[in-house]
Amino acid sequence: MTKLPVSPIDPPRHARAIAVHRPAAGPALRLRAGEEVAVGRRDDEWPLWFRCRAADGREGWVPEAWLARDGGRAALRADYDATELEAAAGDELTVHHAYGGWLWAERRGGGRGWIPARAVQFA
């Protein structure tokens, strides 16, 4: 497995959602290591994330750390899942990774994905 500059939370930490987070509509972008994407604009609010388009036209936000860039194209350094975690204030979470203002977490009772760090308070 490729080592990425993602901050692992080891051991995972318990946290609570302090704000509602609703993912964007539509299926999440999922990419495999080595898959090529067209790299678009850098996000204004989250500057470590880029809008990318897969060969089949699917689009989504991808962390810069996952991209081996070559101009306007990039290959994925590792498998990537852009799923966002739907959460309500008060939901209990287990946080596994942090990157660029976002956390990869699991919600107690089911669901996992990215959630903005500002929507989470660690226990």
CSV table of C-alpha atoms in Angstrom, one decimal:
chain,number,residue,atom,x,y,z
A,1,MET,CA,0.0,0.0,0.0
A,2,THR,CA,1.3,3.4,-0.9
A,3,LYS,CA,2.2,5.7,2.0
A,4,LEU,CA,0.3,9.0,1.8
A,5,PRO,CA,1.0,12.2,3.7
A,6,VAL,CA,-2.3,11.8,5.6
A,7,SER,CA,-2.4,12.2,9.3
A,8,PRO,CA,-3.5,8.9,10.8
A,9,ILE,CA,-5.3,9.1,14.1
A,10,ASP,CA,-3.8,6.1,15.8
A,11,PRO,CA,-5.5,4.9,17.8
A,12,PRO,CA,-8.7,6.2,16.3
A,13,ARG,CA,-10.3,8.9,18.4
A,14,HIS,CA,-13.9,9.3,19.5
A,15,ALA,CA,-15.6,12.5,18.6
A,16,ARG,CA,-19.1,14.0,18.2
A,17,ALA,CA,-20.5,15.9,15.3
A,18,ILE,CA,-21.3,19.5,16.4
A,19,ALA,CA,-23.0,20.5,13.2
A,20,VAL,CA,-25.1,18.9,10.5
A,21,HIS,CA,-23.2,17.7,7.4
A,22,ARG,CA,-25.0,16.8,4.3
A,23,PRO,CA,-23.1,15.3,1.4
A,24,ALA,CA,-23.6,16.7,-2.1
A,25,ALA,CA,-26.2,14.8,-4.2
A,26,GLY,CA,-25.1,12.0,-6.4
A,27,PRO,CA,-22.7,9.1,-6.2
A,28,ALA,CA,-19.3,9.6,-4.6
A,29,LEU,CA,-16.2,9.5,-6.8
A,30,ARG,CA,-14.2,6.3,-6.2
A,31,LEU,CA,-10.8,5.7,-7.9
A,32,ARG,CA,-8.2,3.0,-8.0
A,33,ALA,CA,-4.5,3.4,-7.6
A,34,GLY,CA,-3.0,4.2,-11.0
A,35,GLU,CA,-6.2,5.4,-12.5
A,36,GLU,CA,-5.7,8.7,-14.4
A,37,VAL,CA,-7.8,11.8,-13.9
A,38,ALA,CA,-7.9,15.3,-15.4
A,39,VAL,CA,-7.0,17.8,-12.7
A,40,GLY,CA,-9.2,20.9,-12.5
A,41,ARG,CA,-9.3,23.8,-10.2
A,42,ARG,CA,-8.0,24.0,-6.6
A,43,ASP,CA,-10.8,24.5,-4.1
A,44,ASP,CA,-10.9,28.0,-2.7
A,45,GLU,CA,-12.0,27.0,0.8
A,46,TRP,CA,-10.0,23.8,1.0
A,47,PRO,CA,-6.7,24.4,-0.9
A,48,LEU,CA,-5.3,20.9,-0.5
A,49,TRP,CA,-8.2,19.5,-2.6
A,50,PHE,CA,-8.6,19.5,-6.4
A,51,ARG,CA,-11.7,19.0,-8.6
A,52,CYS,CA,-10.9,16.0,-10.8
A,53,ARG,CA,-12.6,14.2,-13.7
A,54,ALA,CA,-12.2,10.4,-14.3
A,55,ALA,CA,-12.0,9.0,-17.9
A,56,ASP,CA,-15.7,8.1,-17.7
A,57,GLY,CA,-16.8,11.7,-16.8
A,58,ARG,CA,-17.3,11.2,-13.1
A,59,GLU,CA,-16.1,14.2,-11.1
A,60,GLY,CA,-15.3,14.9,-7.5
A,61,TRP,CA,-12.8,16.5,-5.0
A,62,VAL,CA,-9.6,14.6,-4.6
A,63,PRO,CA,-6.9,15.4,-2.0
A,64,GLU,CA,-3.6,16.7,-3.5
A,65,ALA,CA,-1.7,14.0,-1.6
A,66,TRP,CA,-3.4,11.3,-3.7
A,67,LEU,CA,-2.3,12.8,-7.0
A,68,ALA,CA,0.9,12.1,-8.9
A,69,ARG,CA,0.6,15.2,-11.1
A,70,ASP,CA,1.9,15.7,-14.6
A,71,GLY,CA,0.5,19.0,-15.8
A,72,GLY,CA,-3.3,18.9,-16.1
A,73,ARG,CA,-3.4,15.1,-15.5
A,74,ALA,CA,-2.6,12.9,-12.6
A,75,ALA,CA,-2.5,9.2,-11.6
A,76,LEU,CA,-3.9,8.2,-8.3
A,77,ARG,CA,-1.1,7.2,-5.8
A,78,ALA,CA,-3.5,4.9,-3.9
A,79,ASP,CA,-7.2,3.9,-3.9
A,80,TYR,CA,-9.4,6.8,-3.0
A,81,ASP,CA,-13.1,7.2,-1.9
A,82,ALA,CA,-14.7,10.6,-1.9
A,83,THR,CA,-17.7,9.5,0.1
A,84,GLU,CA,-18.8,12.2,2.5
A,85,LEU,CA,-20.3,11.2,5.9
A,86,GLU,CA,-23.8,12.4,6.5
A,87,ALA,CA,-24.0,13.5,10.2
A,88,ALA,CA,-26.4,15.3,12.5
A,89,ALA,CA,-25.3,17.3,15.5
A,90,GLY,CA,-24.7,14.9,18.4
A,91,ASP,CA,-23.8,11.9,16.2
A,92,GLU,CA,-21.0,9.8,17.8
A,93,LEU,CA,-18.0,9.3,15.5
A,94,THR,CA,-14.7,7.4,15.4
A,95,VAL,CA,-12.1,9.4,13.5
A,96,HIS,CA,-9.3,7.5,11.6
A,97,HIS,CA,-7.5,10.1,9.4
A,98,ALA,CA,-7.2,13.9,9.0
A,99,TYR,CA,-6.2,15.7,5.8
A,100,GLY,CA,-6.6,19.3,4.6
A,101,GLY,CA,-9.4,20.3,7.0
A,102,TRP,CA,-11.4,17.1,6.6
A,103,LEU,CA,-11.6,13.9,8.7
A,104,TRP,CA,-12.2,10.3,7.6
A,105,ALA,CA,-14.7,9.0,10.2
A,106,GLU,CA,-17.3,6.3,11.0
A,107,ARG,CA,-20.6,7.2,12.5
A,108,ARG,CA,-21.9,5.0,15.3
A,109,GLY,CA,-24.7,3.0,13.8
A,110,GLY,CA,-23.3,3.0,10.3
A,111,GLY,CA,-21.8,5.0,7.6
A,112,ARG,CA,-18.2,6.2,6.9
A,113,GLY,CA,-16.7,9.0,4.9
A,114,TRP,CA,-15.2,12.5,4.9
A,115,ILE,CA,-16.6,15.2,7.2
A,116,PRO,CA,-15.2,18.8,7.7
A,117,ALA,CA,-13.1,19.0,10.8
A,118,ARG,CA,-15.0,22.1,11.8
A,119,ALA,CA,-18.1,20.0,12.2
A,120,VAL,CA,-16.5,17.7,14.7
A,121,GLN,CA,-15.4,18.0,18.4
A,122,PHE,CA,-13.1,15.4,19.8
A,123,ALA,CA,-14.1,13.8,23.1
